[in-house]
Short mmCIF file of C-alpha atoms and ligand atoms in Angstrom, two decimals:
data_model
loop_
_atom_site.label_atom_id
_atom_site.label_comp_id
_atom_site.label_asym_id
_atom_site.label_seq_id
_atom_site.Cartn_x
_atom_site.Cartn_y
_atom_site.Cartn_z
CA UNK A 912 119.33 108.95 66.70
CA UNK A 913 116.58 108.25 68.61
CA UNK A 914 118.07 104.59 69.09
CA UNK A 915 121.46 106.17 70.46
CA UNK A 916 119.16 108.35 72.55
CA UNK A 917 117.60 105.05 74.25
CA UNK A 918 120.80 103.65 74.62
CA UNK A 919 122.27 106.29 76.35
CA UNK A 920 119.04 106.65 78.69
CA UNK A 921 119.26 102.63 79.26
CA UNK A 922 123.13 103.04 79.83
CA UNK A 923 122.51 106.04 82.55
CA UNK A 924 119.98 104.06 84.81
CA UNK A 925 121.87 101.39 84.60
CA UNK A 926 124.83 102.88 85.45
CA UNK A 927 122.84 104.61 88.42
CA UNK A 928 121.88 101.14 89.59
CA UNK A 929 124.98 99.85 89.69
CA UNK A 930 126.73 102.33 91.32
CA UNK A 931 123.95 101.85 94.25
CA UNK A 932 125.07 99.08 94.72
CA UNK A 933 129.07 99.32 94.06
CA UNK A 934 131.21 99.30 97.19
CA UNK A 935 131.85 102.68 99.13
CA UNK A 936 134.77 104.10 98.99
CA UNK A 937 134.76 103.85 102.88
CA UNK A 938 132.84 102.67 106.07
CA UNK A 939 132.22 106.09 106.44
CA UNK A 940 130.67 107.25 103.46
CA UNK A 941 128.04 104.33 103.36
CA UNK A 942 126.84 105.42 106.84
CA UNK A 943 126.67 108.95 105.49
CA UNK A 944 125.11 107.61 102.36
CA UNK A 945 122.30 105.16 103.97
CA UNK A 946 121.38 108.17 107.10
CA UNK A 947 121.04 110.49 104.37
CA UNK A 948 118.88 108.25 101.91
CA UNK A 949 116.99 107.69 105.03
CA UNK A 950 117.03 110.92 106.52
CA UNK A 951 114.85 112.42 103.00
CA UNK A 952 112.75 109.19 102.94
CA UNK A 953 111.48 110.35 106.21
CA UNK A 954 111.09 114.12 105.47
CA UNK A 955 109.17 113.09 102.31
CA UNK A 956 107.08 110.11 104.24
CA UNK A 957 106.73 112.37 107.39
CA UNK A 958 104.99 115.46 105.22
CA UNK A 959 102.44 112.96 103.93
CA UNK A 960 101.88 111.22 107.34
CA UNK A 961 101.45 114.90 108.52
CA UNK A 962 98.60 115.59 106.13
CA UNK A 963 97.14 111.82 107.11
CA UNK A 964 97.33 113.21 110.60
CA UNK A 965 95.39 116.35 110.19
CA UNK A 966 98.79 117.88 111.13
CA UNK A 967 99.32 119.66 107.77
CA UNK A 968 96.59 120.57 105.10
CA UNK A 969 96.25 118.31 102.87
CA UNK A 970 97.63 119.01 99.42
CA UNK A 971 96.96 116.29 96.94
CA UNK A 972 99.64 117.48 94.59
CA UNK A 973 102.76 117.88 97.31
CA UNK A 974 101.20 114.53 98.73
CA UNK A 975 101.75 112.56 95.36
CA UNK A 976 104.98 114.15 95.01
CA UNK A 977 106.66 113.46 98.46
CA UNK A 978 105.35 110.21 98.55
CA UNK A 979 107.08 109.37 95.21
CA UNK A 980 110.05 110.49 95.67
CA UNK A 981 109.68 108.34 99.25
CA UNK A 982 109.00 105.30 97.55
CA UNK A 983 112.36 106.20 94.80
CA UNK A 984 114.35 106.80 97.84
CA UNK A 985 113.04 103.79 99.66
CA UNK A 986 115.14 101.76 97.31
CA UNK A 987 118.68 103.62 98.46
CA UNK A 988 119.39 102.40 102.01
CA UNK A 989 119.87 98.93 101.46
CA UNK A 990 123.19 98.87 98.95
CA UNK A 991 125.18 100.87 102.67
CA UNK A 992 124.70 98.09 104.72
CA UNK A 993 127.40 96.29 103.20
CA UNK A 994 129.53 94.12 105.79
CA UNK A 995 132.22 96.15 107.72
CA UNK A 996 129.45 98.96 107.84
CA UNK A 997 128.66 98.64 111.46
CA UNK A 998 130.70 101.14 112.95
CA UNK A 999 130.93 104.63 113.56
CA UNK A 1000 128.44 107.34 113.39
CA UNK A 1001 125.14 105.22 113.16
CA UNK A 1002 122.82 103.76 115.58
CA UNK A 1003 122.31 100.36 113.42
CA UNK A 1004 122.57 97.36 115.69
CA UNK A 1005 125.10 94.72 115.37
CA UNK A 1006 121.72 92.20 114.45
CA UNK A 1007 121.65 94.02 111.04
CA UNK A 1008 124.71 91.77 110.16
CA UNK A 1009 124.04 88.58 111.98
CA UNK A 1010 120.32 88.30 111.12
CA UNK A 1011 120.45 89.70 107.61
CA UNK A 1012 117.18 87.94 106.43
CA UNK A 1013 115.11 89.30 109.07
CA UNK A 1014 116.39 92.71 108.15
CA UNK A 1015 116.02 92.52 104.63
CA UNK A 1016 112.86 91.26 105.27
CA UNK A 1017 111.45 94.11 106.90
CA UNK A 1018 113.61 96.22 104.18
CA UNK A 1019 111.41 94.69 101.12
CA UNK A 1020 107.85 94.79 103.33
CA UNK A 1021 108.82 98.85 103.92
CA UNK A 1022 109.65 99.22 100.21
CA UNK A 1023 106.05 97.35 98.93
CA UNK A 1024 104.40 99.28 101.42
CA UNK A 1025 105.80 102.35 99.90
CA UNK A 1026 104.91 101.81 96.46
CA UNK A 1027 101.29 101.42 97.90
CA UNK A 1028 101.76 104.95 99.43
CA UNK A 1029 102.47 106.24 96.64
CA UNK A 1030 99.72 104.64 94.59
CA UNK A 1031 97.28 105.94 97.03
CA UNK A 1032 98.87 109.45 97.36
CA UNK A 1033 98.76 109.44 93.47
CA UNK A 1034 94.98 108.72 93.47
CA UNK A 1035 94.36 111.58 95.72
CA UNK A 1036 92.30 109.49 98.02
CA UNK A 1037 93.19 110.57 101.74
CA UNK A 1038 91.02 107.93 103.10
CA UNK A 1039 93.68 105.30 100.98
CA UNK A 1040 96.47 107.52 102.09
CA UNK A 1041 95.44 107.36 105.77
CA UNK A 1042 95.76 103.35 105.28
CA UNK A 1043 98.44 103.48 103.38
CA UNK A 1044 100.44 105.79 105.76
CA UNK A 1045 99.83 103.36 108.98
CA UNK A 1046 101.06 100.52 107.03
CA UNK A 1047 104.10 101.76 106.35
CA UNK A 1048 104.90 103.85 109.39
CA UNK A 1049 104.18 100.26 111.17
CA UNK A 1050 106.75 98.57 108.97
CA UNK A 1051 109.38 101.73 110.01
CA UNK A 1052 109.03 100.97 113.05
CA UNK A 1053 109.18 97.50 113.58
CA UNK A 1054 112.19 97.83 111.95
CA UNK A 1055 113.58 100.74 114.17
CA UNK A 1056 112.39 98.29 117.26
CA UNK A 1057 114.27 95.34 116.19
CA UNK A 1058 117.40 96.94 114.63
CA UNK A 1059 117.82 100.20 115.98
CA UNK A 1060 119.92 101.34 118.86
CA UNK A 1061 117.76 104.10 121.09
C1 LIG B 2222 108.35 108.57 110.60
C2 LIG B 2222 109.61 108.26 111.19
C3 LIG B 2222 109.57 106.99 111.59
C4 LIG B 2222 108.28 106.40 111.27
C5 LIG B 2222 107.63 105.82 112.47
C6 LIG B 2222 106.25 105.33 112.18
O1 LIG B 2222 108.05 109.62 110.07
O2 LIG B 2222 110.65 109.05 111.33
O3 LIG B 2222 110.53 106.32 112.16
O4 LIG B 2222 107.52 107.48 110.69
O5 LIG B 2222 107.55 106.78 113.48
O6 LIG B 2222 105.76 104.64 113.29
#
């Protein structure tokens, strides 16, 4: 039973990992998806830069827990940037698709730098947080400079 049970869990997250990175059903609804995924990554980064910032009270609990569902989420965006993607509603920047490396590049540095956010955040450390935080709202935005349309 418990085998079956381990199965099924190994089945499930696999399942959830390939369907991240399955094709969309349309253009469309990888926009939607990727905004989205991005759209809580910041809300979740954003409350924990706030608290870095003196901007919100820190709260070591609500810190660890934004910043790891930040660094879960920070995995999402990637798998809607599929080719055909660059239309529509979205300000990503025709470069996204002709210099790919770069922008996965910049895609793995934010992701590494969010798993050290949420290390830090974890630790309860503000100091490490503070760090932490800087580092990765400098790899958002180099990103955003390069790759996204004002
Ligand atoms: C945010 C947000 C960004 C980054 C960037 C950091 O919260 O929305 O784009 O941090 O401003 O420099």
């Amino acid at each position: 039973m418990k085998k079956l049970t381990s199965l099924f869990v190994a089945c499930a997250t696999l399942a959830c990992v390939t369907s991240a990175s399955a094709q969309f059903a349309k253009p469309e609804e990888a926009v939607k998806y990727r905004k989205n995924a991005l759209f809580v990554m910041q809300q979740n980064f954003g409350r924990v830069a706030g608290m870095a910032a003196g901007k919100v009270p820190f709260d070591a609990k609500v810190a660890a827990e934004s910043a790891a569902v930040a660094e879960f989420v920070s995995k999402l965006p990637w798998a809607a940037f599929g080719p055909g993607t660059d239309q529509g509603d979205t300000k990503a920047k025709h470069e996204i698709w002709t210099d790919k490396a770069k922008f996965d590049d910049y895609a793995v540095k934010m992701q590494a730098e969010m798993t050290k956010l949420a290390a830090a955040a974890k630790s309860g450390n503000l100091e490490a947080i503070k760090v932490a935080v800087n580092a990765t709202g400098g790899t958002c935005k180099s990103c955003h400079d390069d790759f996204r349309a004002k």
